[in-house]
């Protein structure tokens, strides 16, 4: 197909964000571990413009296309910005949430363990301890500030995606013995 020859491949860098990620609507490729984008610190978003809106749409389109995930952080599609998208269940309905420049301002001292998995680590699952509740500040796609208290599954999901924004992946939380058995699957 178009753009697939050796020249196109040579021009594409593993370190560059995907072409058109914020200018055209498309499903983006989820990068797999050990892609370098997963370990980078991520820049805060400064421009709340149509490019940010397009990236937001593309994150949700990608999440829906993957079919198995409920959350996605921008670094997982090779874009090193502090943005996360996820679906929160409200009864039977999944409601999309896009959070820009999120920060955890307070965490519960109580933690609980539950099995997590990640689109960037297909086939890998493991128990991760997370805070039971968190208080967060974030901006909307339009730059409006929001403060939220998240609990239970949504708090867990937020913390998982938030880690991606700091270059932390869920396997970093797994016990060494457990992790060694899982890594054979990579």
C-alpha atoms as one frame of an Amber mdcrd trajectory, in Angstrom:
protein
   0.000   0.000   0.000   0.890   3.643  -0.182   3.594   4.798   2.202   4.907
   1.304   2.911   8.149   1.164   0.910  11.659   1.238   2.359  11.739   5.044
   2.102   8.593   5.406   4.203   9.939   2.984   6.795  13.284   4.761   6.965
  11.523   8.093   7.450   9.389   6.801  10.317  11.227   6.816  13.613  10.265
   4.639  16.548  10.846   7.737  18.687   8.455   9.984  16.737   4.728  10.205
  17.415   2.565   8.609  14.701   1.934  10.779  11.642  -1.356  12.652  11.727
  -2.173  11.618  15.303  -3.644  15.064  16.006  -4.723  16.243  12.539  -6.799
  13.396  11.091  -9.281  10.950  12.549  -7.808   7.481  12.781  -7.282   4.463
  14.965  -3.746   4.651  16.325  -1.438   1.716  16.910  -1.026   0.758  20.562
   2.697   0.419  21.213   3.871  -2.721  22.963   6.486  -3.060  25.674   9.464
  -2.338  25.486   8.670   0.622  23.159  10.630   3.688  24.418   7.497   5.894
  24.580   6.268   3.793  27.525   9.204   4.811  29.744   9.409   8.524  28.992
   8.260  11.385  31.174   5.425  13.161  29.410   4.956  16.855  28.686   2.005
  18.820  29.999  -0.483  19.936  27.373  -0.338  23.685  26.828  -2.493  24.168
  23.703  -6.185  23.365  24.126  -7.001  23.477  20.436  -8.478  21.434  17.588
  -5.363  19.221  17.534  -6.015  18.215  21.143  -9.656  17.513  20.287  -8.554
  15.276  17.384  -6.103  13.384  19.609  -8.931  12.881  22.139 -11.225  11.440
  19.447  -8.401   9.192  18.218  -7.682   7.874  21.721 -11.327   6.843  22.164
 -11.514   5.400  18.620  -8.367   3.373  19.347  -9.748   2.147  22.665 -12.987
   1.030  20.991 -11.086  -0.656  18.132  -8.930  -2.634  20.578 -12.151  -3.999
  22.050 -10.632  -5.302  25.281  -9.270  -2.226  27.045 -11.115   0.329  29.123
  -8.298   2.863  29.478  -5.511   4.329  27.368  -2.814   6.919  28.024  -1.284
   8.968  25.202   2.196   7.380  25.622   0.597   4.034  24.716   0.067   5.353
  21.185   3.547   6.894  21.035   2.448  10.421  22.005   4.341  11.683  25.043
   1.743  14.058  26.485  -0.079  13.961  29.844  -3.465  12.778  28.555  -5.566
   9.758  29.488  -8.848   8.419  28.164 -11.011   5.784  29.778 -14.517   4.433
  30.029 -16.250   4.691  33.388 -19.194   2.353  33.897 -22.387   4.055  35.058
 -24.814   1.199  35.475 -24.927  -0.514  32.068 -23.561   2.520  30.229 -19.883
   3.241  29.512 -19.133   6.962  29.716 -15.911   8.261  28.152 -13.643  10.463
  30.280 -10.700  12.358  28.866  -8.367  13.949  31.402  -5.589  16.360  30.474
  -2.640  17.199  32.756  -4.042  15.101  35.640  -2.468  15.117  39.099  -3.194
  13.024  42.162  -3.532  15.456  45.075  -4.458  12.968  47.812  -4.482   9.170
  48.235  -6.111   6.896  50.755  -3.664   5.206  53.109  -5.631   1.988  52.527
  -4.692  -0.059  49.477  -6.202  -3.128  47.916  -4.866  -5.661  45.466  -6.585
  -6.641  42.227  -5.514  -8.201  38.946  -4.569  -5.718  36.235  -3.639  -6.026
  32.597  -2.556  -3.546  29.942  -2.982  -3.127  26.182   0.788  -2.552  25.895
   1.448  -5.955  27.535  -0.827  -8.424  25.711  -1.347 -11.652  27.652   0.229
 -10.380  30.880  -1.854 -10.068  34.061  -0.924  -9.621  37.667  -1.928  -8.412
  41.128  -1.265  -4.717  41.787  -1.809  -2.776  45.019  -3.573   0.586  44.519
  -5.091   3.213  46.792  -8.784   2.638  47.532  -9.623   6.261  46.736  -7.815
   9.260  45.294  -8.466  12.950  44.837  -7.363  14.345  41.500  -7.130  17.593
  39.608  -7.233  17.598  35.831  -8.267  19.681  32.874 -10.884  18.932  30.258
 -10.157  18.923  26.532 -11.254  22.585  26.613  -8.836  23.476  29.422 -11.408
  23.735  32.228 -10.081  22.618  35.621 -11.840  19.783  37.425 -11.392  18.316
  40.887 -12.677  14.792  41.508 -12.684  12.111  44.156 -12.472   8.670  42.574
 -13.126   5.388  44.349 -12.976   1.664  43.648 -12.574   0.524  40.046 -12.378
   4.049  38.640  -9.660   5.006  41.147  -7.708   1.872  40.142  -8.105   2.588
  36.432  -7.041   6.213  36.882  -3.926   5.177  38.855  -2.966   2.644  36.156
  -3.249   5.253  33.375  -1.616   7.933  35.547   1.440   5.706  35.982   1.853
   5.677  32.187   2.154   9.470  32.271   5.193   9.116  34.554   6.844   6.358
  32.502   5.732   3.676  34.975   4.084   0.480  33.723   2.009  -1.974  35.723
   4.655  -4.706  35.674   6.798  -2.365  37.801   4.324  -3.087  40.625   4.421
  -6.892  40.324   6.440  -9.003  42.742   9.687 -10.198  41.163   8.858 -13.920
  41.332   5.432 -13.368  39.793   6.846 -11.092  37.105   9.495 -13.585  35.985
   6.813 -16.149  35.163   4.744 -13.579  33.272   7.621 -12.156  31.209   8.103
 -15.490  29.497   4.847 -14.609  27.686   6.304 -11.432  26.116
